[in-house]
Amino acid sequence: MYEPTHLRTFLAVAQTLSFTRAADRLGLRQSTVSQHVRRLEEATGRPLFTRDTHRVALTDDGEAMLGFARTILQAHERAAAYFAGTRLRGRLRFGASEDFVTTRLPEILESFRREHPEVDLELTVELSGTLQARLAAGRLDLILAKRRGGESEGRLVWEDSLIWIGAPGLRLDPDRPVPLILYPPPGITRARALEALEAQGRAWRIACTSSSLSANVAAARAGLGVMAHTRGLVPPGLVPVAGLPELGDVGFVLRAGRRGGAVQEAADALAEAILAGGDRLHRPG
């Protein structure tokens, strides 16, 4: 009743909230993406998206379909692997951005390990810029990280806006430098925050620097300053801060190395698992 191809297309649109970006991720024409969604809506008898010239949003039935689509695709892939008689194995070095420390990424990794017990999965959590450098140096096989502005490499998992966040009740004095909580170089959000402030001619000072998301969040909760963060991943206890320059959008992408063989097969399987569950990385559990 529900074609796996149509379900994958549905998930791509649901995660990117864009038919154009979903087409880029899947390597399809936008008209084909629209056709797949239309056929899935015909199969369900329900509209799954509301869309106009400015935005795409899931309907209540679309939200419900997210879980069903993941379950159907996972069952389909397990059956295909069983009857093909293939078992993934080998050492897979996976890197994830600090942004995903507090998300449901561990659930996706746990499910992957359960389904592929002969894959030795090694996890590295680092800044996106560091992960990209390690991937280029051949020290990682697959990464889930932010994409720098202007870049097009990688398979888009989802896209969101960057915003300023801080402790509730935090007040910024417009006559004093903005106190910043930053990742160290080569942090992508660090660069974006400094560029935005300097473009506006706004003075700033560093109140805290740490490569640990937990440490930066603690500093923000203590009211030490503001930090640039993804809208869909705002940690509990912090809220958007107004009055500062806009930071634009950021894309989270999967990028793989070029090792081939069993490692490439394992990396491809993990990438598909993350893409299938991408909405779980920025939606409440």
CSV table of N, CA and C in Angstrom, one decimal, residues 36-200:
chain,number,residue,atom,x,y,z
A,36,HIS,N,5.7,11.9,-5.8
A,36,HIS,CA,5.8,10.8,-4.8
A,36,HIS,C,4.9,11.2,-3.6
A,37,VAL,N,5.0,12.5,-3.2
A,37,VAL,CA,4.2,12.9,-2.0
A,37,VAL,C,2.7,12.8,-2.4
A,38,ARG,N,2.3,13.2,-3.6
A,38,ARG,CA,0.9,13.2,-4.0
A,38,ARG,C,0.4,11.7,-4.0
A,39,ARG,N,1.2,10.8,-4.5
A,39,ARG,CA,0.8,9.4,-4.5
A,39,ARG,C,0.7,8.8,-3.1
A,40,LEU,N,1.5,9.3,-2.2
A,40,LEU,CA,1.4,8.8,-0.8
A,40,LEU,C,0.2,9.4,-0.2
A,41,GLU,N,-0.1,10.6,-0.5
A,41,GLU,CA,-1.4,11.2,0.0
A,41,GLU,C,-2.6,10.6,-0.5
A,42,GLU,N,-2.5,10.1,-1.8
A,42,GLU,CA,-3.6,9.4,-2.4
A,42,GLU,C,-3.8,8.0,-1.7
A,43,ALA,N,-2.7,7.4,-1.3
A,43,ALA,CA,-2.7,6.1,-0.7
A,43,ALA,C,-3.3,6.2,0.7
A,44,THR,N,-3.0,7.3,1.4
A,44,THR,CA,-3.5,7.5,2.8
A,44,THR,C,-4.9,8.1,2.8
A,45,GLY,N,-5.2,8.8,1.7
A,45,GLY,CA,-6.5,9.5,1.7
A,45,GLY,C,-6.5,10.7,2.5
A,46,ARG,N,-5.3,11.2,2.9
A,46,ARG,CA,-5.2,12.4,3.8
A,46,ARG,C,-4.1,13.3,3.3
A,47,PRO,N,-4.3,14.6,3.5
A,47,PRO,CA,-3.2,15.5,3.2
A,47,PRO,C,-2.1,15.4,4.3
A,48,LEU,N,-0.9,15.3,3.8
A,48,LEU,CA,0.3,15.1,4.8
A,48,LEU,C,1.0,16.4,5.0
A,49,PHE,N,0.9,17.4,4.0
A,49,PHE,CA,1.6,18.7,4.1
A,49,PHE,C,0.6,19.8,3.8
A,50,THR,N,0.8,20.9,4.4
A,50,THR,CA,0.2,22.2,4.0
A,50,THR,C,1.3,23.0,3.3
A,51,ARG,N,1.1,23.6,2.2
A,51,ARG,CA,2.2,24.3,1.5
A,51,ARG,C,1.6,25.5,0.8
A,52,ASP,N,2.4,26.5,0.8
A,52,ASP,CA,2.1,27.7,-0.1
A,52,ASP,C,3.4,28.2,-0.7
A,53,THR,N,3.5,29.4,-1.2
A,53,THR,CA,4.7,29.8,-1.9
A,53,THR,C,5.8,30.1,-0.9
A,54,HIS,N,5.5,30.2,0.4
A,54,HIS,CA,6.5,30.6,1.4
A,54,HIS,C,7.0,29.4,2.3
A,55,ARG,N,6.1,28.5,2.6
A,55,ARG,CA,6.5,27.5,3.6
A,55,ARG,C,5.8,26.1,3.4
A,56,VAL,N,6.4,25.1,3.9
A,56,VAL,CA,5.9,23.8,3.9
A,56,VAL,C,5.8,23.3,5.4
A,57,ALA,N,4.7,22.7,5.8
A,57,ALA,CA,4.5,22.3,7.1
A,57,ALA,C,3.7,20.9,7.1
A,58,LEU,N,4.0,20.1,8.1
A,58,LEU,CA,3.3,18.9,8.3
A,58,LEU,C,1.9,19.1,8.8
A,59,THR,N,0.9,18.3,8.3
A,59,THR,CA,-0.4,18.3,9.0
A,59,THR,C,-0.3,17.4,10.1
A,60,ASP,N,-1.4,17.3,10.9
A,60,ASP,CA,-1.5,16.3,12.0
A,60,ASP,C,-1.3,14.9,11.5
A,61,ASP,N,-1.9,14.6,10.3
A,61,ASP,CA,-1.7,13.3,9.7
A,61,ASP,C,-0.3,13.1,9.2
A,62,GLY,N,0.3,14.1,8.8
A,62,GLY,CA,1.7,14.0,8.4
A,62,GLY,C,2.6,13.7,9.6
A,63,GLU,N,2.4,14.4,10.7
A,63,GLU,CA,3.1,14.1,11.9
A,63,GLU,C,3.0,12.6,12.3
A,64,ALA,N,1.7,12.1,12.2
A,64,ALA,CA,1.5,10.7,12.5
A,64,ALA,C,2.2,9.7,11.5
A,65,MET,N,2.3,10.1,10.3
A,65,MET,CA,2.9,9.3,9.3
A,65,MET,C,4.4,9.2,9.5
A,66,LEU,N,5.1,10.2,10.2
A,66,LEU,CA,6.5,10.1,10.4
A,66,LEU,C,6.9,8.8,11.1
A,67,GLY,N,6.2,8.4,12.2
A,67,GLY,CA,6.5,7.2,12.9
A,67,GLY,C,6.2,6.0,12.0
A,68,PHE,N,5.1,6.0,11.3
A,68,PHE,CA,4.7,4.8,10.5
A,68,PHE,C,5.8,4.6,9.4
A,69,ALA,N,6.2,5.8,8.8
A,69,ALA,CA,7.2,5.7,7.7
A,69,ALA,C,8.5,5.1,8.1
A,70,ARG,N,9.0,5.5,9.3
A,70,ARG,CA,10.2,5.0,9.8
A,70,ARG,C,10.1,3.5,10.1
A,71,THR,N,9.0,3.1,10.7
A,71,THR,CA,8.8,1.7,11.0
A,71,THR,C,8.7,0.8,9.8
A,72,ILE,N,8.0,1.3,8.8
A,72,ILE,CA,7.8,0.5,7.5
A,72,ILE,C,9.2,0.4,6.8
A,73,LEU,N,9.9,1.5,6.7
A,73,LEU,CA,11.2,1.4,6.0
A,73,LEU,C,12.2,0.5,6.8
A,74,GLN,N,12.2,0.6,8.1
A,74,GLN,CA,13.1,-0.3,8.9
A,74,GLN,C,12.8,-1.7,8.7
A,75,ALA,N,11.5,-2.1,8.6
A,75,ALA,CA,11.1,-3.5,8.4
A,75,ALA,C,11.5,-3.9,7.0
A,76,HIS,N,11.3,-3.0,6.0
A,76,HIS,CA,11.7,-3.3,4.6
A,76,HIS,C,13.2,-3.5,4.5
A,77,GLU,N,14.0,-2.7,5.2
A,77,GLU,CA,15.4,-2.9,5.1
A,77,GLU,C,15.9,-4.1,5.8
A,78,ARG,N,15.3,-4.5,6.9
A,78,ARG,CA,15.7,-5.7,7.6
A,78,ARG,C,15.3,-6.9,6.8
A,79,ALA,N,14.2,-6.9,6.1
A,79,ALA,CA,13.8,-8.0,5.3
A,79,ALA,C,14.7,-8.2,4.1
A,80,ALA,N,15.1,-7.0,3.5
A,80,ALA,CA,16.0,-7.1,2.3
A,80,ALA,C,17.3,-7.6,2.7
A,81,ALA,N,17.8,-7.2,3.9
A,81,ALA,CA,19.1,-7.7,4.3
A,81,ALA,C,19.1,-9.2,4.6
A,82,TYR,N,18.0,-9.7,5.2
A,82,TYR,CA,17.8,-11.1,5.6
A,82,TYR,C,17.8,-12.0,4.4
A,83,PHE,N,17.0,-11.6,3.4
A,83,PHE,CA,16.9,-12.5,2.3
A,83,PHE,C,18.1,-12.3,1.3
A,84,ALA,N,18.8,-11.3,1.4
A,84,ALA,CA,20.0,-11.1,0.6
A,84,ALA,C,21.2,-11.9,1.2
A,85,GLY,N,21.0,-12.3,2.5
A,85,GLY,CA,22.0,-13.0,3.2
A,85,GLY,C,23.3,-12.2,3.5
A,86,THR,N,23.2,-10.9,3.5
A,86,THR,CA,24.3,-10.1,3.8
A,86,THR,C,24.3,-9.6,5.3
A,87,ARG,N,25.5,-9.6,5.8
A,87,ARG,CA,25.7,-9.0,7.2
A,87,ARG,C,26.8,-8.0,7.2
A,88,LEU,N,26.5,-6.8,7.6
A,88,LEU,CA,27.5,-5.8,7.7
A,88,LEU,C,28.5,-6.1,8.8
A,89,ARG,N,29.7,-5.8,8.5
A,89,ARG,CA,30.8,-6.0,9.5
A,89,ARG,C,31.9,-5.0,9.3
A,90,GLY,N,32.8,-4.9,10.3
A,90,GLY,CA,33.9,-4.0,10.2
A,90,GLY,C,33.9,-2.9,11.2
A,91,ARG,N,34.9,-2.0,11.1
A,91,ARG,CA,35.1,-0.9,12.0
A,91,ARG,C,34.6,0.4,11.3
A,92,LEU,N,33.6,1.0,12.0
A,92,LEU,CA,33.0,2.2,11.4
A,92,LEU,C,33.3,3.4,12.3
A,93,ARG,N,34.0,4.4,11.9
A,93,ARG,CA,34.3,5.6,12.7
A,93,ARG,C,33.4,6.7,12.4
A,94,PHE,N,32.5,7.0,13.3
A,94,PHE,CA,31.4,8.0,13.0
A,94,PHE,C,31.6,9.2,13.9
A,95,GLY,N,31.5,10.4,13.3
A,95,GLY,CA,31.6,11.6,14.1
A,95,GLY,C,30.3,12.4,14.1
A,96,ALA,N,29.9,12.9,15.2
A,96,ALA,CA,28.7,13.7,15.3
A,96,ALA,C,29.0,15.0,16.0
A,97,SER,N,28.4,16.1,15.5
A,97,SER,CA,28.5,17.4,16.1
A,97,SER,C,28.1,17.5,17.5
A,98,GLU,N,28.7,18.4,18.3
A,98,GLU,CA,28.3,18.6,19.7
A,98,GLU,C,26.8,18.9,19.8
A,99,ASP,N,26.2,19.5,18.7
A,99,ASP,CA,24.8,19.9,18.7
A,99,ASP,C,23.9,18.7,19.0
A,100,PHE,N,24.3,17.5,18.7
A,100,PHE,CA,23.4,16.3,18.9
A,100,PHE,C,23.6,15.6,20.2
A,101,VAL,N,24.4,16.1,21.1
A,101,VAL,CA,24.6,15.4,22.4
A,101,VAL,C,23.3,15.2,23.1
A,102,THR,N,22.4,16.1,23.1
A,102,THR,CA,21.2,16.0,23.9
A,102,THR,C,20.0,15.6,23.1
A,103,THR,N,20.2,15.1,21.9
A,103,THR,CA,19.0,14.7,21.1
A,103,THR,C,18.8,13.2,21.1
A,104,ARG,N,18.0,12.7,20.2
A,104,ARG,CA,17.7,11.3,20.2
A,104,ARG,C,18.6,10.5,19.3
A,105,LEU,N,19.7,11.1,18.9
A,105,LEU,CA,20.7,10.4,18.1
A,105,LEU,C,21.1,9.1,18.8
A,106,PRO,N,21.3,9.0,20.1
A,106,PRO,CA,21.7,7.7,20.7
A,106,PRO,C,20.7,6.6,20.4
A,107,GLU,N,19.4,7.0,20.3
A,107,GLU,CA,18.4,5.9,20.0
A,107,GLU,C,18.6,5.4,18.5
A,108,ILE,N,19.0,6.2,17.6
A,108,ILE,CA,19.3,5.8,16.2
A,108,ILE,C,20.5,4.9,16.2
A,109,LEU,N,21.5,5.3,16.9
A,109,LEU,CA,22.8,4.5,17.0
A,109,LEU,C,22.5,3.2,17.7
A,110,GLU,N,21.7,3.2,18.7
A,110,GLU,CA,21.4,1.9,19.4
A,110,GLU,C,20.7,0.9,18.5
A,111,SER,N,19.7,1.5,17.8
A,111,SER,CA,19.0,0.6,16.8
A,111,SER,C,19.9,0.1,15.7
A,112,PHE,N,20.8,0.9,15.2
A,112,PHE,CA,21.8,0.5,14.2
A,112,PHE,C,22.7,-0.7,14.8
A,113,ARG,N,23.2,-0.5,16.0
A,113,ARG,CA,24.0,-1.5,16.5
A,113,ARG,C,23.3,-2.8,16.8
A,114,ARG,N,22.0,-2.7,17.1
A,114,ARG,CA,21.2,-3.9,17.4
A,114,ARG,C,21.0,-4.7,16.1
A,115,GLU,N,20.8,-3.9,15.0
A,115,GLU,CA,20.5,-4.6,13.7
A,115,GLU,C,21.8,-5.0,13.0
A,116,HIS,N,22.9,-4.4,13.4
A,116,HIS,CA,24.2,-4.8,12.7
A,116,HIS,C,25.3,-5.0,13.8
A,117,PRO,N,25.1,-6.1,14.6
A,117,PRO,CA,26.0,-6.4,15.7
A,117,PRO,C,27.5,-6.6,15.4
A,118,GLU,N,27.8,-7.0,14.1
A,118,GLU,CA,29.1,-7.2,13.7
A,118,GLU,C,29.9,-6.0,13.2
A,119,VAL,N,29.2,-4.8,13.3
A,119,VAL,CA,29.9,-3.5,13.0
A,119,VAL,C,30.4,-2.9,14.3
A,120,ASP,N,31.7,-2.7,14.4
A,120,ASP,CA,32.3,-2.0,15.5
A,120,ASP,C,32.2,-0.5,15.3
A,121,LEU,N,31.2,0.1,16.0
A,121,LEU,CA,30.9,1.5,15.8
A,121,LEU,C,31.7,2.3,16.8
A,122,GLU,N,32.5,3.3,16.3
A,122,GLU,CA,33.3,4.2,17.2
A,122,GLU,C,32.7,5.6,17.0
A,123,LEU,N,32.4,6.2,18.1
A,123,LEU,CA,31.7,7.5,18.1
A,123,LEU,C,32.7,8.6,18.5
A,124,THR,N,32.8,9.7,17.7
A,124,THR,CA,33.6,10.9,18.1
A,124,THR,C,32.6,12.0,18.1
A,125,VAL,N,32.6,12.8,19.2
A,125,VAL,CA,31.8,14.0,19.3
A,125,VAL,C,32.7,15.2,19.4
A,126,GLU,N,32.5,16.1,18.4
A,126,GLU,CA,33.4,17.2,18.2
A,126,GLU,C,32.7,18.4,17.6
A,127,LEU,N,33.4,19.5,17.4
A,127,LEU,CA,32.9,20.6,16.7
A,127,LEU,C,32.9,20.2,15.2
A,128,SER,N,31.9,20.8,14.5
A,128,SER,CA,31.7,20.5,13.1
A,128,SER,C,33.0,20.7,12.2
A,129,GLY,N,33.6,21.8,12.5
A,129,GLY,CA,34.9,22.1,11.7
A,129,GLY,C,35.9,21.1,11.9
A,130,THR,N,36.1,20.6,13.2
A,130,THR,CA,37.0,19.6,13.5
A,130,THR,C,36.7,18.2,12.9
A,131,LEU,N,35.4,17.9,12.9
A,131,LEU,CA,34.9,16.7,12.2
A,131,LEU,C,35.2,16.7,10.7
A,132,GLN,N,35.0,17.8,10.1
A,132,GLN,CA,35.3,17.9,8.6
A,132,GLN,C,36.7,17.7,8.4
A,133,ALA,N,37.6,18.3,9.2
A,133,ALA,CA,39.0,18.1,9.0
A,133,ALA,C,39.5,16.7,9.2
A,134,ARG,N,38.9,16.0,10.2
A,134,ARG,CA,39.3,14.6,10.4
A,134,ARG,C,38.8,13.7,9.3
A,135,LEU,N,37.6,14.0,8.8
A,135,LEU,CA,37.1,13.2,7.6
A,135,LEU,C,38.0,13.4,6.4
A,136,ALA,N,38.4,14.6,6.2
A,136,ALA,CA,39.3,14.9,5.0
A,136,ALA,C,40.6,14.2,5.2
A,137,ALA,N,41.1,14.1,6.5
A,137,ALA,CA,42.4,13.4,6.7
A,137,ALA,C,42.3,11.9,6.8
A,138,GLY,N,41.1,11.3,6.6
A,138,GLY,CA,40.9,9.9,6.6
A,138,GLY,C,40.8,9.3,8.0
A,139,ARG,N,40.5,10.1,9.0
A,139,ARG,CA,40.5,9.7,10.4
A,139,ARG,C,39.0,9.3,10.8
A,140,LEU,N,38.0,9.7,10.0
A,140,LEU,CA,36.7,9.3,10.2
A,140,LEU,C,36.1,8.8,8.9
A,141,ASP,N,35.0,8.0,9.0
A,141,ASP,CA,34.4,7.4,7.9
A,141,ASP,C,33.1,8.1,7.5
A,142,LEU,N,32.4,8.6,8.5
A,142,LEU,CA,31.1,9.3,8.3
A,142,LEU,C,30.9,10.3,9.3
A,143,ILE,N,30.4,11.5,8.9
A,143,ILE,CA,30.2,12.5,9.9
A,143,ILE,C,28.8,13.1,9.8
A,144,LEU,N,28.2,13.6,10.9
A,144,LEU,CA,26.9,14.3,10.9
A,144,LEU,C,27.3,15.7,11.5
A,145,ALA,N,27.3,16.7,10.7
A,145,ALA,CA,27.9,18.0,11.1
A,145,ALA,C,27.2,19.2,10.4
A,146,LYS,N,27.4,20.4,10.9
A,146,LYS,CA,27.0,21.6,10.2
A,146,LYS,C,27.7,21.7,8.9
A,147,ARG,N,27.0,22.4,8.0
A,147,ARG,CA,27.7,22.7,6.7
A,147,ARG,C,27.9,24.3,6.7
A,148,ARG,N,29.1,24.6,6.3
A,148,ARG,CA,29.4,26.1,6.3
A,148,ARG,C,28.6,26.8,5.2
A,149,GLY,N,28.3,28.0,5.4
A,149,GLY,CA,27.5,28.8,4.4
A,149,GLY,C,28.2,28.8,3.1
A,150,GLY,N,27.4,28.6,2.0
A,150,GLY,CA,28.0,28.5,0.7
A,150,GLY,C,28.4,27.2,0.2
A,151,GLU,N,28.5,26.2,1.1
A,151,GLU,CA,28.9,24.8,0.8
A,151,GLU,C,27.7,24.0,0.3
A,152,SER,N,28.0,23.1,-0.6
A,152,SER,CA,26.9,22.3,-1.1
A,152,SER,C,27.2,20.8,-0.9
A,153,GLU,N,28.3,20.4,-0.4
A,153,GLU,CA,28.7,19.0,-0.2
A,153,GLU,C,27.9,18.4,1.0
A,154,GLY,N,27.7,17.1,0.8
A,154,GLY,CA,27.0,16.4,1.9
A,154,GLY,C,25.5,16.2,1.6
A,155,ARG,N,24.9,15.2,2.3
A,155,ARG,CA,23.5,14.9,2.1
A,155,ARG,C,22.7,15.6,3.3
A,156,LEU,N,21.9,16.6,2.9
A,156,LEU,CA,21.2,17.4,3.9
A,156,LEU,C,20.2,16.5,4.7
A,157,VAL,N,20.4,16.6,6.0
A,157,VAL,CA,19.5,15.9,6.9
A,157,VAL,C,18.4,16.8,7.3
A,158,TRP,N,18.7,18.0,7.7
A,158,TRP,CA,17.7,19.0,7.9
A,158,TRP,C,18.3,20.4,8.0
A,159,GLU,N,17.5,21.4,7.9
A,159,GLU,CA,18.0,22.8,7.9
A,159,GLU,C,17.2,23.6,8.9
A,160,ASP,N,17.8,24.5,9.6
A,160,ASP,CA,17.1,25.3,10.6
A,160,ASP,C,17.8,26.7,10.6
A,161,SER,N,17.2,27.6,11.4
A,161,SER,CA,17.8,28.9,11.6
A,161,SER,C,18.6,28.9,12.8
A,162,LEU,N,19.7,29.8,12.8
A,162,LEU,CA,20.5,30.1,14.0
A,162,LEU,C,19.9,31.2,14.7
A,163,ILE,N,19.8,31.2,16.0
A,163,ILE,CA,19.3,32.3,16.8
A,163,ILE,C,20.2,32.5,18.0
A,164,TRP,N,20.0,33.7,18.6
A,164,TRP,CA,20.7,34.0,19.9
A,164,TRP,C,19.9,33.5,21.1
A,165,ILE,N,20.5,32.8,22.0
A,165,ILE,CA,19.8,32.4,23.2
A,165,ILE,C,20.6,32.7,24.5
A,166,GLY,N,19.8,32.8,25.6
A,166,GLY,CA,20.4,33.1,26.8
A,166,GLY,C,19.5,32.8,28.0
A,167,ALA,N,19.8,33.2,29.2
A,167,ALA,CA,19.0,32.8,30.3
A,167,ALA,C,17.7,33.7,30.3
A,168,PRO,N,16.6,33.2,30.8
A,168,PRO,CA,15.4,34.0,30.9
A,168,PRO,C,15.7,35.3,31.7
A,169,GLY,N,15.2,36.4,31.2
A,169,GLY,CA,15.4,37.6,32.0
A,169,GLY,C,16.7,38.3,31.7
A,170,LEU,N,17.6,37.7,30.9
A,170,LEU,CA,18.9,38.3,30.6
A,170,LEU,C,18.6,39.7,29.8
A,171,ARG,N,19.3,40.7,30.2
A,171,ARG,CA,19.2,42.0,29.6
A,171,ARG,C,20.5,42.5,29.1
A,172,LEU,N,20.6,42.8,27.8
A,172,LEU,CA,21.8,43.3,27.2
A,172,LEU,C,21.8,44.8,27.2
A,173,ASP,N,22.9,45.4,27.7
A,173,ASP,CA,23.1,46.9,27.6
A,173,ASP,C,23.5,47.3,26.2
A,174,PRO,N,22.7,48.0,25.5
A,174,PRO,CA,23.1,48.4,24.1
A,174,PRO,C,24.4,49.2,24.1
A,175,ASP,N,24.8,49.8,25.2
A,175,ASP,CA,26.0,50.7,25.2
A,175,ASP,C,27.3,49.9,25.6
A,176,ARG,N,27.1,48.6,25.9
A,176,ARG,CA,28.3,47.8,26.3
A,176,ARG,C,28.5,46.7,25.3
A,177,PRO,N,29.7,46.1,25.3
A,177,PRO,CA,29.9,45.0,24.4
A,177,PRO,C,29.0,43.8,24.7
A,178,VAL,N,28.6,43.1,23.7
A,178,VAL,CA,27.8,41.9,23.9
A,178,VAL,C,28.6,40.8,24.5
A,179,PRO,N,28.2,40.2,25.6
A,179,PRO,CA,29.0,39.1,26.2
A,179,PRO,C,28.7,37.8,25.5
A,180,LEU,N,29.7,37.2,24.9
A,180,LEU,CA,29.5,36.0,24.1
A,180,LEU,C,30.0,34.7,24.8
A,181,ILE,N,29.2,33.7,24.6
A,181,ILE,CA,29.6,32.3,24.9
A,181,ILE,C,29.9,31.6,23.6
A,182,LEU,N,31.1,31.2,23.4
A,182,LEU,CA,31.5,30.7,22.1
A,182,LEU,C,32.2,29.3,22.2
A,183,TYR,N,32.1,28.6,21.1
A,183,TYR,CA,33.0,27.4,20.8
A,183,TYR,C,34.3,28.0,20.4
A,184,PRO,N,35.4,27.3,20.6
A,184,PRO,CA,36.7,27.8,20.0
A,184,PRO,C,36.7,27.6,18.5
A,185,PRO,N,37.7,28.2,17.8
A,185,PRO,CA,37.9,27.9,16.4
A,185,PRO,C,38.1,26.4,16.2
A,186,PRO,N,37.7,25.8,15.1
A,186,PRO,CA,37.0,26.4,14.0
A,186,PRO,C,35.5,26.3,14.0
A,187,GLY,N,34.9,26.6,15.2
A,187,GLY,CA,33.4,26.5,15.3
A,187,GLY,C,32.7,27.3,14.3
A,188,ILE,N,31.7,26.7,13.7
A,188,ILE,CA,30.9,27.4,12.6
A,188,ILE,C,30.0,28.4,13.2
A,189,THR,N,29.4,28.1,14.3
A,189,THR,CA,28.5,29.1,15.0
A,189,THR,C,29.3,30.2,15.5
A,190,ARG,N,30.5,30.0,16.0
A,190,ARG,CA,31.4,31.1,16.5
A,190,ARG,C,31.6,32.0,15.3
A,191,ALA,N,32.0,31.5,14.2
A,191,ALA,CA,32.4,32.4,13.0
A,191,ALA,C,31.1,33.2,12.6
A,192,ARG,N,30.0,32.5,12.6
A,192,ARG,CA,28.7,33.2,12.2
A,192,ARG,C,28.4,34.3,13.2
A,193,ALA,N,28.5,34.1,14.4
A,193,ALA,CA,28.2,35.1,15.5
A,193,ALA,C,29.1,36.3,15.3
A,194,LEU,N,30.4,36.1,15.2
A,194,LEU,CA,31.3,37.2,15.1
A,194,LEU,C,31.1,38.0,13.8
A,195,GLU,N,30.9,37.3,12.7
A,195,GLU,CA,30.6,38.0,11.5
A,195,GLU,C,29.4,38.9,11.5
A,196,ALA,N,28.3,38.3,12.2
A,196,ALA,CA,27.1,39.1,12.2
A,196,ALA,C,27.2,40.3,13.1
A,197,LEU,N,27.9,40.2,14.2
A,197,LEU,CA,28.1,41.4,15.1
A,197,LEU,C,29.0,42.4,14.4
A,198,GLU,N,30.0,42.0,13.8
A,198,GLU,CA,31.0,42.9,13.2
A,198,GLU,C,30.3,43.6,12.0
A,199,ALA,N,29.5,42.9,11.3
A,199,ALA,CA,28.8,43.5,10.1
A,199,ALA,C,27.8,44.6,10.6
A,200,GLN,N,27.3,44.5,11.8
A,200,GLN,CA,26.4,45.5,12.4
A,200,GLN,C,27.2,46.6,13.1
